[in-house]
PDB file of N, CA and C in Angstrom:
ATOM      1  N   MET A  25      21.636 -28.291   9.996  1.00 80.00           N
ATOM      2  CA  MET A  25      20.496 -28.418   9.112  1.00 80.00           C
ATOM      3  C   MET A  25      19.574 -27.188   9.226  1.00 80.00           C
ATOM      4  N   TYR A  26      19.482 -26.655  10.455  1.00 82.00           N
ATOM      5  CA  TYR A  26      18.628 -25.494  10.663  1.00 82.00           C
ATOM      6  C   TYR A  26      19.109 -24.305   9.849  1.00 82.00           C
ATOM      7  N   GLU A  27      20.446 -24.134   9.749  1.00 86.00           N
ATOM      8  CA  GLU A  27      20.990 -23.003   9.004  1.00 86.00           C
ATOM      9  C   GLU A  27      20.631 -23.088   7.530  1.00 86.00           C
ATOM     10  N   ILE A  28      20.651 -24.291   6.987  1.00 89.00           N
ATOM     11  CA  ILE A  28      20.298 -24.476   5.576  1.00 89.00           C
ATOM     12  C   ILE A  28      18.827 -24.141   5.361  1.00 89.00           C
ATOM     13  N   TRP A  29      17.975 -24.637   6.249  1.00 90.00           N
ATOM     14  CA  TRP A  29      16.544 -24.357   6.135  1.00 90.00           C
ATOM     15  C   TRP A  29      16.277 -22.859   6.283  1.00 90.00           C
ATOM     16  N   LEU A  30      16.955 -22.227   7.213  1.00 89.00           N
ATOM     17  CA  LEU A  30      16.794 -20.792   7.403  1.00 89.00           C
ATOM     18  C   LEU A  30      17.252 -20.026   6.167  1.00 89.00           C
ATOM     19  N   GLY A  31      18.384 -20.430   5.590  1.00 86.00           N
ATOM     20  CA  GLY A  31      18.871 -19.784   4.371  1.00 86.00           C
ATOM     21  C   GLY A  31      17.895 -19.938   3.219  1.00 86.00           C
ATOM     22  N   LEU A  32      17.322 -21.127   3.054  1.00 88.00           N
ATOM     23  CA  LEU A  32      16.350 -21.339   1.985  1.00 88.00           C
ATOM     24  C   LEU A  32      15.082 -20.514   2.208  1.00 88.00           C
ATOM     25  N   ASN A  33      14.659 -20.399   3.456  1.00 90.00           N
ATOM     26  CA  ASN A  33      13.494 -19.559   3.750  1.00 90.00           C
ATOM     27  C   ASN A  33      13.778 -18.090   3.451  1.00 90.00           C
ATOM     28  N   ILE A  34      14.991 -17.642   3.736  1.00 87.00           N
ATOM     29  CA  ILE A  34      15.356 -16.252   3.451  1.00 87.00           C
ATOM     30  C   ILE A  34      15.350 -16.012   1.946  1.00 87.00           C
ATOM     31  N   VAL A  35      15.897 -16.945   1.181  1.00 84.00           N
ATOM     32  CA  VAL A  35      15.882 -16.816  -0.283  1.00 84.00           C
ATOM     33  C   VAL A  35      14.446 -16.759  -0.791  1.00 84.00           C
ATOM     34  N   TYR A  36      13.591 -17.656  -0.309  1.00 86.00           N
ATOM     35  CA  TYR A  36      12.188 -17.691  -0.737  1.00 86.00           C
ATOM     36  C   TYR A  36      11.479 -16.386  -0.400  1.00 86.00           C
ATOM     37  N   GLU A  37      11.627 -15.932   0.824  1.00 87.00           N
ATOM     38  CA  GLU A  37      10.952 -14.700   1.242  1.00 87.00           C
ATOM     39  C   GLU A  37      11.506 -13.471   0.527  1.00 87.00           C
ATOM     40  N   THR A  38      12.764 -13.514   0.119  1.00 84.00           N
ATOM     41  CA  THR A  38      13.354 -12.395  -0.606  1.00 84.00           C
ATOM     42  C   THR A  38      12.861 -12.345  -2.043  1.00 84.00           C
ATOM     43  N   LEU A  39      12.726 -13.496  -2.671  1.00 82.00           N
ATOM     44  CA  LEU A  39      12.347 -13.538  -4.084  1.00 82.00           C
ATOM     45  C   LEU A  39      10.837 -13.430  -4.319  1.00 82.00           C
ATOM     46  N   LEU A  40      10.043 -13.830  -3.352  1.00 86.00           N
ATOM     47  CA  LEU A  40       8.594 -13.876  -3.552  1.00 86.00           C
ATOM     48  C   LEU A  40       7.966 -12.535  -3.944  1.00 86.00           C
ATOM     49  N   PRO A  41       8.279 -11.415  -3.291  1.00 86.00           N
ATOM     50  CA  PRO A  41       7.637 -10.156  -3.689  1.00 86.00           C
ATOM     51  C   PRO A  41       8.033  -9.678  -5.090  1.00 86.00           C
ATOM     52  N   GLY A  42       9.146 -10.144  -5.599  1.00 86.00           N
ATOM     53  CA  GLY A  42       9.613  -9.669  -6.891  1.00 86.00           C
ATOM     54  C   GLY A  42       9.399 -10.626  -8.039  1.00 86.00           C
ATOM     55  N   VAL A  43       8.399 -11.500  -7.940  1.00 87.00           N
ATOM     56  CA  VAL A  43       8.170 -12.488  -8.999  1.00 87.00           C
ATOM     57  C   VAL A  43       7.895 -11.804 -10.334  1.00 87.00           C
ATOM     58  N   LEU A  44       7.136 -10.734 -10.331  1.00 90.00           N
ATOM     59  CA  LEU A  44       6.856 -10.012 -11.571  1.00 90.00           C
ATOM     60  C   LEU A  44       8.136  -9.461 -12.184  1.00 90.00           C
ATOM     61  N   TRP A  45       9.025  -8.931 -11.358  1.00 89.00           N
ATOM     62  CA  TRP A  45      10.294  -8.410 -11.860  1.00 89.00           C
ATOM     63  C   TRP A  45      11.158  -9.528 -12.423  1.00 89.00           C
ATOM     64  N   TRP A  46      11.136 -10.702 -11.770  1.00 86.00           N
ATOM     65  CA  TRP A  46      11.912 -11.833 -12.289  1.00 86.00           C
ATOM     66  C   TRP A  46      11.382 -12.276 -13.648  1.00 86.00           C
ATOM     67  N   LEU A  47      10.064 -12.261 -13.809  1.00 91.00           N
ATOM     68  CA  LEU A  47       9.480 -12.629 -15.101  1.00 91.00           C
ATOM     69  C   LEU A  47       9.839 -11.607 -16.181  1.00 91.00           C
ATOM     70  N   LEU A  48       9.795 -10.327 -15.842  1.00 93.00           N
ATOM     71  CA  LEU A  48      10.186  -9.294 -16.799  1.00 93.00           C
ATOM     72  C   LEU A  48      11.670  -9.390 -17.157  1.00 93.00           C
ATOM     73  N   LEU A  49      12.481  -9.720 -16.189  1.00 89.00           N
ATOM     74  CA  LEU A  49      13.916  -9.899 -16.436  1.00 89.00           C
ATOM     75  C   LEU A  49      14.166 -11.099 -17.355  1.00 89.00           C
ATOM     76  N   ALA A  50      13.422 -12.180 -17.142  1.00 91.00           N
ATOM     77  CA  ALA A  50      13.546 -13.347 -18.010  1.00 91.00           C
ATOM     78  C   ALA A  50      13.095 -13.010 -19.433  1.00 91.00           C
ATOM     79  N   LEU A  51      12.041 -12.236 -19.564  1.00 94.00           N
ATOM     80  CA  LEU A  51      11.576 -11.816 -20.888  1.00 94.00           C
ATOM     81  C   LEU A  51      12.609 -10.930 -21.580  1.00 94.00           C
ATOM     82  N   ALA A  52      13.237 -10.024 -20.832  1.00 90.00           N
ATOM     83  CA  ALA A  52      14.288  -9.171 -21.406  1.00 90.00           C
ATOM     84  C   ALA A  52      15.481 -10.017 -21.851  1.00 90.00           C
ATOM     85  N   TRP A  53      15.843 -11.025 -21.054  1.00 90.00           N
ATOM     86  CA  TRP A  53      16.967 -11.892 -21.416  1.00 90.00           C
ATOM     87  C   TRP A  53      16.660 -12.681 -22.689  1.00 90.00           C
ATOM     88  N   ILE A  54      15.474 -13.216 -22.779  1.00 92.00           N
ATOM     89  CA  ILE A  54      15.089 -13.966 -23.984  1.00 92.00           C
ATOM     90  C   ILE A  54      15.071 -13.045 -25.200  1.00 92.00           C
ATOM     91  N   THR A  55      14.581 -11.825 -25.026  1.00 90.00           N
ATOM     92  CA  THR A  55      14.570 -10.863 -26.129  1.00 90.00           C
ATOM     93  C   THR A  55      15.992 -10.531 -26.580  1.00 90.00           C
ATOM     94  N   LEU A  56      16.891 -10.280 -25.636  1.00 86.00           N
ATOM     95  CA  LEU A  56      18.286 -10.006 -25.986  1.00 86.00           C
ATOM     96  C   LEU A  56      18.930 -11.202 -26.677  1.00 86.00           C
ATOM     97  N   LEU A  57      18.642 -12.379 -26.183  1.00 87.00           N
ATOM     98  CA  LEU A  57      19.217 -13.591 -26.765  1.00 87.00           C
ATOM     99  C   LEU A  57      18.747 -13.803 -28.198  1.00 87.00           C
ATOM    100  N   VAL A  58      17.467 -13.624 -28.439  1.00 88.00           N
ATOM    101  CA  VAL A  58      16.927 -13.797 -29.796  1.00 88.00           C
ATOM    102  C   VAL A  58      17.467 -12.718 -30.725  1.00 88.00           C
ATOM    103  N   ALA A  59      17.540 -11.479 -30.253  1.00 84.00           N
ATOM    104  CA  ALA A  59      18.051 -10.394 -31.100  1.00 84.00           C
ATOM    105  C   ALA A  59      19.508 -10.633 -31.478  1.00 84.00           C
ATOM    106  N   ALA A  60      20.318 -11.083 -30.531  1.00 83.00           N
ATOM    107  CA  ALA A  60      21.723 -11.338 -30.844  1.00 83.00           C
ATOM    108  C   ALA A  60      21.877 -12.587 -31.705  1.00 83.00           C
ATOM    109  N   TRP A  61      21.045 -13.584 -31.482  1.00 85.00           N
ATOM    110  CA  TRP A  61      21.131 -14.824 -32.249  1.00 85.00           C
ATOM    111  C   TRP A  61      20.756 -14.599 -33.711  1.00 85.00           C
ATOM    112  N   ARG A  62      19.828 -13.700 -33.943  1.00 84.00           N
ATOM    113  CA  ARG A  62      19.383 -13.453 -35.319  1.00 84.00           C
ATOM    114  C   ARG A  62      20.346 -12.564 -36.090  1.00 84.00           C
ATOM    115  N   THR A  63      21.289 -11.932 -35.383  1.00 78.00           N
ATOM    116  CA  THR A  63      22.302 -11.119 -36.038  1.00 78.00           C
ATOM    117  C   THR A  63      23.458 -12.025 -36.427  1.00 78.00           C
ATOM    118  N   PRO A  64      23.662 -12.248 -37.714  1.00 80.00           N
ATOM    119  CA  PRO A  64      24.710 -13.205 -38.100  1.00 80.00           C
ATOM    120  C   PRO A  64      26.117 -12.713 -37.785  1.00 80.00           C
ATOM    121  N   GLN A  65      26.295 -11.431 -37.586  1.00 82.00           N
ATOM    122  CA  GLN A  65      27.624 -10.897 -37.312  1.00 82.00           C
ATOM    123  C   GLN A  65      27.956 -10.886 -35.823  1.00 82.00           C
ATOM    124  N   ALA A  66      27.049 -11.319 -34.957  1.00 80.00           N
ATOM    125  CA  ALA A  66      27.314 -11.297 -33.519  1.00 80.00           C
ATOM    126  C   ALA A  66      28.517 -12.182 -33.211  1.00 80.00           C
ATOM    127  N   ASN A  67      29.464 -11.632 -32.497  1.00 82.00           N
ATOM    128  CA  ASN A  67      30.703 -12.347 -32.192  1.00 82.00           C
ATOM    129  C   ASN A  67      30.679 -12.764 -30.723  1.00 82.00           C
ATOM    130  N   TRP A  68      30.207 -13.966 -30.450  1.00 83.00           N
ATOM    131  CA  TRP A  68      30.028 -14.453 -29.092  1.00 83.00           C
ATOM    132  C   TRP A  68      31.363 -14.662 -28.388  1.00 83.00           C
ATOM    133  N   ARG A  69      32.336 -15.193 -29.100  1.00 85.00           N
ATOM    134  CA  ARG A  69      33.629 -15.486 -28.487  1.00 85.00           C
ATOM    135  C   ARG A  69      34.384 -14.205 -28.135  1.00 85.00           C
ATOM    136  N   ARG A  70      34.297 -13.207 -28.972  1.00 87.00           N
ATOM    137  CA  ARG A  70      35.005 -11.952 -28.725  1.00 87.00           C
ATOM    138  C   ARG A  70      34.388 -11.189 -27.543  1.00 87.00           C
ATOM    139  N   ALA A  71      33.116 -11.402 -27.274  1.00 88.00           N
ATOM    140  CA  ALA A  71      32.439 -10.705 -26.181  1.00 88.00           C
ATOM    141  C   ALA A  71      32.663 -11.375 -24.830  1.00 88.00           C
ATOM    142  N   TRP A  72      33.225 -12.569 -24.806  1.00 90.00           N
ATOM    143  CA  TRP A  72      33.370 -13.316 -23.562  1.00 90.00           C
ATOM    144  C   TRP A  72      34.243 -12.613 -22.521  1.00 90.00           C
ATOM    145  N   PRO A  73      35.440 -12.077 -22.869  1.00 91.00           N
ATOM    146  CA  PRO A  73      36.238 -11.390 -21.827  1.00 91.00           C
ATOM    147  C   PRO A  73      35.518 -10.185 -21.213  1.00 91.00           C
ATOM    148  N   ALA A  74      34.863  -9.401 -22.027  1.00 92.00           N
ATOM    149  CA  ALA A  74      34.117  -8.256 -21.495  1.00 92.00           C
ATOM    150  C   ALA A  74      32.963  -8.722 -20.613  1.00 92.00           C
ATOM    151  N   THR A  75      32.360  -9.856 -20.951  1.00 94.00           N
ATOM    152  CA  THR A  75      31.277 -10.400 -20.141  1.00 94.00           C
ATOM    153  C   THR A  75      31.791 -10.847 -18.778  1.00 94.00           C
ATOM    154  N   LEU A  76      32.970 -11.454 -18.738  1.00 95.00           N
ATOM    155  CA  LEU A  76      33.561 -11.857 -17.456  1.00 95.00           C
ATOM    156  C   LEU A  76      33.868 -10.649 -16.580  1.00 95.00           C
ATOM    157  N   ILE A  77      34.375  -9.597 -17.182  1.00 96.00           N
ATOM    158  CA  ILE A  77      34.661  -8.372 -16.424  1.00 96.00           C
ATOM    159  C   ILE A  77      33.364  -7.768 -15.886  1.00 96.00           C
ATOM    160  N   LEU A  78      32.331  -7.753 -16.712  1.00 95.00           N
ATOM    161  CA  LEU A  78      31.030  -7.239 -16.281  1.00 95.00           C
ATOM    162  C   LEU A  78      30.485  -8.044 -15.107  1.00 95.00           C
ATOM    163  N   GLY A  79      30.568  -9.371 -15.194  1.00 96.00           N
ATOM    164  CA  GLY A  79      30.076 -10.226 -14.109  1.00 96.00           C
ATOM    165  C   GLY A  79      30.857 -10.043 -12.822  1.00 96.00           C
ATOM    166  N   ALA A  80      32.184  -9.931 -12.918  1.00 97.00           N
ATOM    167  CA  ALA A  80      33.007  -9.722 -11.720  1.00 97.00           C
ATOM    168  C   ALA A  80      32.699  -8.375 -11.075  1.00 97.00           C
ATOM    169  N   PHE A  81      32.530  -7.352 -11.897  1.00 97.00           N
ATOM    170  CA  PHE A  81      32.213  -6.018 -11.374  1.00 97.00           C
ATOM    171  C   PHE A  81      30.833  -6.026 -10.701  1.00 97.00           C
ATOM    172  N   ALA A  82      29.860  -6.668 -11.336  1.00 96.00           N
ATOM    173  CA  ALA A  82      28.519  -6.728 -10.751  1.00 96.00           C
ATOM    174  C   ALA A  82      28.529  -7.505  -9.438  1.00 96.00           C
ATOM    175  N   ALA A  83      29.300  -8.590  -9.360  1.00 96.00           N
ATOM    176  CA  ALA A  83      29.387  -9.363  -8.125  1.00 96.00           C
ATOM    177  C   ALA A  83      30.027  -8.548  -7.010  1.00 96.00           C
ATOM    178  N   LEU A  84      31.059  -7.803  -7.336  1.00 96.00           N
ATOM    179  CA  LEU A  84      31.723  -6.968  -6.332  1.00 96.00           C
ATOM    180  C   LEU A  84      30.788  -5.871  -5.821  1.00 96.00           C
ATOM    181  N   VAL A  85      30.097  -5.223  -6.736  1.00 95.00           N
ATOM    182  CA  VAL A  85      29.152  -4.169  -6.341  1.00 95.00           C
ATOM    183  C   VAL A  85      28.025  -4.753  -5.495  1.00 95.00           C
ATOM    184  N   ALA A  86      27.521  -5.912  -5.883  1.00 93.00           N
ATOM    185  CA  ALA A  86      26.452  -6.546  -5.113  1.00 93.00           C
ATOM    186  C   ALA A  86      26.940  -6.944  -3.723  1.00 93.00           C
ATOM    187  N   PHE A  87      28.173  -7.440  -3.619  1.00 92.00           N
ATOM    188  CA  PHE A  87      28.720  -7.839  -2.324  1.00 92.00           C
ATOM    189  C   PHE A  87      28.794  -6.650  -1.374  1.00 92.00           C
ATOM    190  N   VAL A  88      29.132  -5.498  -1.898  1.00 90.00           N
ATOM    191  CA  VAL A  88      29.268  -4.309  -1.055  1.00 90.00           C
ATOM    192  C   VAL A  88      27.914  -3.668  -0.753  1.00 90.00           C
ATOM    193  N   LEU A  89      27.008  -3.651  -1.732  1.00 90.00           N
ATOM    194  CA  LEU A  89      25.756  -2.906  -1.565  1.00 90.00           C
ATOM    195  C   LEU A  89      24.589  -3.704  -0.997  1.00 90.00           C
ATOM    196  N   LEU A  90      24.600  -5.010  -1.119  1.00 86.00           N
ATOM    197  CA  LEU A  90      23.445  -5.788  -0.655  1.00 86.00           C
ATOM    198  C   LEU A  90      23.152  -5.635   0.834  1.00 86.00           C
ATOM    199  N   PRO A  91      24.148  -5.631   1.710  1.00 87.00           N
ATOM    200  CA  PRO A  91      23.791  -5.413   3.118  1.00 87.00           C
ATOM    201  C   PRO A  91      23.110  -4.069   3.360  1.00 87.00           C
ATOM    202  N   ALA A  92      23.554  -3.021   2.689  1.00 85.00           N
ATOM    203  CA  ALA A  92      22.943  -1.707   2.877  1.00 85.00           C
ATOM    204  C   ALA A  92      21.505  -1.688   2.355  1.00 85.00           C
ATOM    205  N   LEU A  93      21.223  -2.472   1.327  1.00 83.00           N
ATOM    206  CA  LEU A  93      19.862  -2.514   0.790  1.00 83.00           C
ATOM    207  C   LEU A  93      18.880  -3.203   1.735  1.00 83.00           C
ATOM    208  N   THR A  94      19.397  -3.970   2.672  1.00 79.00           N
ATOM    209  CA  THR A  94      18.545  -4.648   3.648  1.00 79.00           C
ATOM    210  C   THR A  94      18.651  -4.011   5.033  1.00 79.00           C
ATOM    211  N   ALA A  95      19.077  -2.748   5.071  1.00 78.00           N
ATOM    212  CA  ALA A  95      19.221  -1.990   6.324  1.00 78.00           C
ATOM    213  C   ALA A  95      20.186  -2.680   7.281  1.00 78.00           C
ATOM    214  N   SER A  96      21.259  -3.200   6.742  1.00 78.00           N
ATOM    215  CA  SER A  96      22.284  -3.864   7.537  1.00 78.00           C
ATOM    216  C   SER A  96      23.640  -3.296   7.132  1.00 78.00           C
ATOM    217  N   SER A  97      24.711  -3.941   7.548  1.00 78.00           N
ATOM    218  CA  SER A  97      26.047  -3.536   7.131  1.00 78.00           C
ATOM    219  C   SER A  97      26.961  -4.747   7.184  1.00 78.00           C
ATOM    220  N   LEU A  98      28.141  -4.602   6.598  1.00 74.00           N
ATOM    221  CA  LEU A  98      29.097  -5.708   6.611  1.00 74.00           C
ATOM    222  C   LEU A  98      29.574  -6.018   8.029  1.00 74.00           C
ATOM    223  N   SER A  99      29.580  -5.036   8.914  1.00 75.00           N
ATOM    224  CA  SER A  99      30.039  -5.267  10.284  1.00 75.00           C
ATOM    225  C   SER A  99      29.063  -6.129  11.087  1.00 75.00           C
ATOM    226  N   GLU A 100      27.824  -6.249  10.643  1.00 77.00           N
ATOM    227  CA  GLU A 100      26.847  -7.067  11.349  1.00 77.00           C
ATOM    228  C   GLU A 100      26.877  -8.533  10.926  1.00 77.00           C
ATOM    229  N   LEU A 101      27.690  -8.871   9.953  1.00 75.00           N
ATOM    230  CA  LEU A 101      27.798 -10.257   9.507  1.00 75.00           C
ATOM    231  C   LEU A 101      28.836 -10.967  10.376  1.00 75.00           C
ATOM    232  N   LYS A 102      28.368 -11.655  11.390  1.00 83.00           N
ATOM    233  CA  LYS A 102      29.275 -12.269  12.344  1.00 83.00           C
ATOM    234  C   LYS A 102      29.315 -13.794  12.219  1.00 83.00           C
ATOM    235  N   TYR A 103      28.336 -14.376  11.605  1.00 85.00           N
ATOM    236  CA  TYR A 103      28.228 -15.825  11.513  1.00 85.00           C
ATOM    237  C   TYR A 103      28.633 -16.259  10.103  1.00 85.00           C
ATOM    238  N   TRP A 104      29.260 -17.411   9.968  1.00 88.00           N
ATOM    239  CA  TRP A 104      29.775 -17.830   8.667  1.00 88.00           C
ATOM    240  C   TRP A 104      28.658 -18.022   7.651  1.00 88.00           C
ATOM    241  N   VAL A 105      27.465 -18.384   8.114  1.00 83.00           N
ATOM    242  CA  VAL A 105      26.346 -18.569   7.187  1.00 83.00           C
ATOM    243  C   VAL A 105      25.968 -17.242   6.541  1.00 83.00           C
ATOM    244  N   ASP A 106      26.075 -16.149   7.301  1.00 79.00           N
ATOM    245  CA  ASP A 106      25.788 -14.823   6.750  1.00 79.00           C
ATOM    246  C   ASP A 106      26.741 -14.489   5.604  1.00 79.00           C
ATOM    247  N   TRP A 107      28.027 -14.792   5.804  1.00 86.00           N
ATOM    248  CA  TRP A 107      29.021 -14.499   4.767  1.00 86.00           C
ATOM    249  C   TRP A 107      28.812 -15.378   3.536  1.00 86.00           C
ATOM    250  N   VAL A 108      28.475 -16.642   3.761  1.00 86.00           N
ATOM    251  CA  VAL A 108      28.221 -17.547   2.633  1.00 86.00           C
ATOM    252  C   VAL A 108      26.989 -17.083   1.863  1.00 86.00           C
ATOM    253  N   PHE A 109      25.959 -16.681   2.590  1.00 85.00           N
ATOM    254  CA  PHE A 109      24.742 -16.216   1.936  1.00 85.00           C
ATOM    255  C   PHE A 109      24.994 -14.940   1.132  1.00 85.00           C
ATOM    256  N   LEU A 110      25.723 -14.005   1.712  1.00 84.00           N
ATOM    257  CA  LEU A 110      26.043 -12.769   0.994  1.00 84.00           C
ATOM    258  C   LEU A 110      26.907 -13.063  -0.230  1.00 84.00           C
ATOM    259  N   GLY A 111      27.885 -13.939  -0.080  1.00 90.00           N
ATOM    260  CA  GLY A 111      28.729 -14.307  -1.218  1.00 90.00           C
ATOM    261  C   GLY A 111      27.949 -14.988  -2.318  1.00 90.00           C
ATOM    262  N   SER A 112      27.022 -15.864  -1.945  1.00 91.00           N
ATOM    263  CA  SER A 112      26.232 -16.544  -2.974  1.00 91.00           C
ATOM    264  C   SER A 112      25.277 -15.582  -3.671  1.00 91.00           C
ATOM    265  N   LEU A 113      24.718 -14.633  -2.934  1.00 91.00           N
ATOM    266  CA  LEU A 113      23.871 -13.624  -3.577  1.00 91.00           C
ATOM    267  C   LEU A 113      24.685 -12.763  -4.535  1.00 91.00           C
ATOM    268  N   ALA A 114      25.894 -12.407  -4.132  1.00 93.00           N
ATOM    269  CA  ALA A 114      26.758 -11.594  -4.994  1.00 93.00           C
ATOM    270  C   ALA A 114      27.156 -12.380  -6.245  1.00 93.00           C
ATOM    271  N   LEU A 115      27.485 -13.660  -6.090  1.00 96.00           N
ATOM    272  CA  LEU A 115      27.811 -14.479  -7.265  1.00 96.00           C
ATOM    273  C   LEU A 115      26.599 -14.636  -8.183  1.00 96.00           C
ATOM    274  N   GLY A 116      25.424 -14.753  -7.590  1.00 93.00           N
ATOM    275  CA  GLY A 116      24.212 -14.826  -8.403  1.00 93.00           C
ATOM    276  C   GLY A 116      23.960 -13.543  -9.175  1.00 93.00           C
ATOM    277  N   ALA A 117      24.217 -12.410  -8.538  1.00 94.00           N
ATOM    278  CA  ALA A 117      24.065 -11.129  -9.233  1.00 94.00           C
ATOM    279  C   ALA A 117      25.081 -11.003 -10.363  1.00 94.00           C
ATOM    280  N   GLY A 118      26.295 -11.474 -10.133  1.00 96.00           N
ATOM    281  CA  GLY A 118      27.305 -11.451 -11.187  1.00 96.00           C
ATOM    282  C   GLY A 118      26.938 -12.373 -12.348  1.00 96.00           C
ATOM    283  N   ALA A 119      26.413 -13.542 -12.017  1.00 95.00           N
ATOM    284  CA  ALA A 119      25.983 -14.474 -13.066  1.00 95.00           C
ATOM    285  C   ALA A 119      24.820 -13.901 -13.865  1.00 95.00           C
ATOM    286  N   MET A 120      23.909 -13.214 -13.190  1.00 91.00           N
ATOM    287  CA  MET A 120      22.783 -12.621 -13.891  1.00 91.00           C
ATOM    288  C   MET A 120      23.247 -11.489 -14.807  1.00 91.00           C
ATOM    289  N   ALA A 121      24.193 -10.693 -14.327  1.00 93.00           N
ATOM    290  CA  ALA A 121      24.735  -9.627 -15.174  1.00 93.00           C
ATOM    291  C   ALA A 121      25.436 -10.224 -16.396  1.00 93.00           C
ATOM    292  N   MET A 122      26.133 -11.343 -16.203  1.00 94.00           N
ATOM    293  CA  MET A 122      26.788 -12.000 -17.332  1.00 94.00           C
ATOM    294  C   MET A 122      25.756 -12.551 -18.316  1.00 94.00           C
ATOM    295  N   ALA A 123      24.693 -13.166 -17.794  1.00 91.00           N
ATOM    296  CA  ALA A 123      23.664 -13.739 -18.669  1.00 91.00           C
ATOM    297  C   ALA A 123      22.963 -12.653 -19.475  1.00 91.00           C
ATOM    298  N   LEU A 124      22.716 -11.513 -18.850  1.00 90.00           N
ATOM    299  CA  LEU A 124      22.071 -10.421 -19.576  1.00 90.00           C
ATOM    300  C   LEU A 124      23.043  -9.676 -20.477  1.00 90.00           C
ATOM    301  N   GLY A 125      24.300  -9.607 -20.052  1.00 91.00           N
ATOM    302  CA  GLY A 125      25.269  -8.826 -20.806  1.00 91.00           C
ATOM    303  C   GLY A 125      25.869  -9.537 -22.003  1.00 91.00           C
ATOM    304  N   TRP A 126      25.981 -10.864 -21.948  1.00 90.00           N
ATOM    305  CA  TRP A 126      26.651 -11.574 -23.031  1.00 90.00           C
ATOM    306  C   TRP A 126      25.964 -11.399 -24.382  1.00 90.00           C
ATOM    307  N   PRO A 127      24.643 -11.549 -24.497  1.00 90.00           N
ATOM    308  CA  PRO A 127      24.025 -11.313 -25.809  1.00 90.00           C
ATOM    309  C   PRO A 127      24.202  -9.876 -26.296  1.00 90.00           C
ATOM    310  N   ALA A 128      24.066  -8.921 -25.385  1.00 86.00           N
ATOM    311  CA  ALA A 128      24.218  -7.518 -25.788  1.00 86.00           C
ATOM    312  C   ALA A 128      25.654  -7.223 -26.212  1.00 86.00           C
ATOM    313  N   LEU A 129      26.626  -7.741 -25.475  1.00 89.00           N
ATOM    314  CA  LEU A 129      28.028  -7.511 -25.828  1.00 89.00           C
ATOM    315  C   LEU A 129      28.412  -8.265 -27.101  1.00 89.00           C
ATOM    316  N   ALA A 130      27.825  -9.435 -27.313  1.00 87.00           N
ATOM    317  CA  ALA A 130      28.100 -10.168 -28.559  1.00 87.00           C
ATOM    318  C   ALA A 130      27.543  -9.407 -29.754  1.00 87.00           C
ATOM    319  N   TRP A 131      26.395  -8.793 -29.575  1.00 84.00           N
ATOM    320  CA  TRP A 131      25.820  -7.998 -30.654  1.00 84.00           C
ATOM    321  C   TRP A 131      26.667  -6.760 -30.911  1.00 84.00           C
ATOM    322  N   LEU A 132      27.181  -6.141 -29.841  1.00 83.00           N
ATOM    323  CA  LEU A 132      28.013  -4.958 -29.994  1.00 83.00           C
ATOM    324  C   LEU A 132      29.386  -5.289 -30.594  1.00 83.00           C
ATOM    325  N   ALA A 133      29.874  -6.493 -30.359  1.00 78.00           N
ATOM    326  CA  ALA A 133      31.193  -6.903 -30.866  1.00 78.00           C
ATOM    327  C   ALA A 133      31.040  -7.610 -32.207  1.00 78.00           C
ATOM    328  N   ARG A 134      30.246  -7.037 -33.084  1.00 73.00           N
ATOM    329  CA  ARG A 134      30.023  -7.662 -34.401  1.00 73.00           C
ATOM    330  C   ARG A 134      31.326  -7.774 -35.173  1.00 73.00           C
ATOM    331  N   ARG A 135      31.365  -8.782 -35.993  1.00 62.00           N
ATOM    332  CA  ARG A 135      32.556  -8.995 -36.805  1.00 62.00           C
ATOM    333  C   ARG A 135      32.725  -7.846 -37.786  1.00 62.00           C
ATOM    334  N   ALA A 136      33.948  -7.382 -37.893  1.00 51.00           N
ATOM    335  CA  ALA A 136      34.222  -6.253 -38.781  1.00 51.00           C
ATOM    336  C   ALA A 136      34.465  -6.698 -40.201  1.00 51.00           C
TER     337      ALA A 136
END
């Protein structure tokens, strides 16, 4: 139970300083979504494979770079909770890249 509480505290302390950035990111996502939704030629289904590739690439990059951004390294992750936390952060980064990329890619993949 302590590991779960510690993980939640780490998430909270990590996200708290960047609340303004999270709000700006949410505003950018809503703007992209509205812009793509208002374009009648936006092809959402055709953009899905490229969105999956973008999300997988972003998750892989996040998995490799996140430890270095916190002045750590992959060799210092010795406990299973560390690996789960890093994996979940990487999956979250991939999901965020997919959420931001799908409207833009759907707009770019307009029906011909």
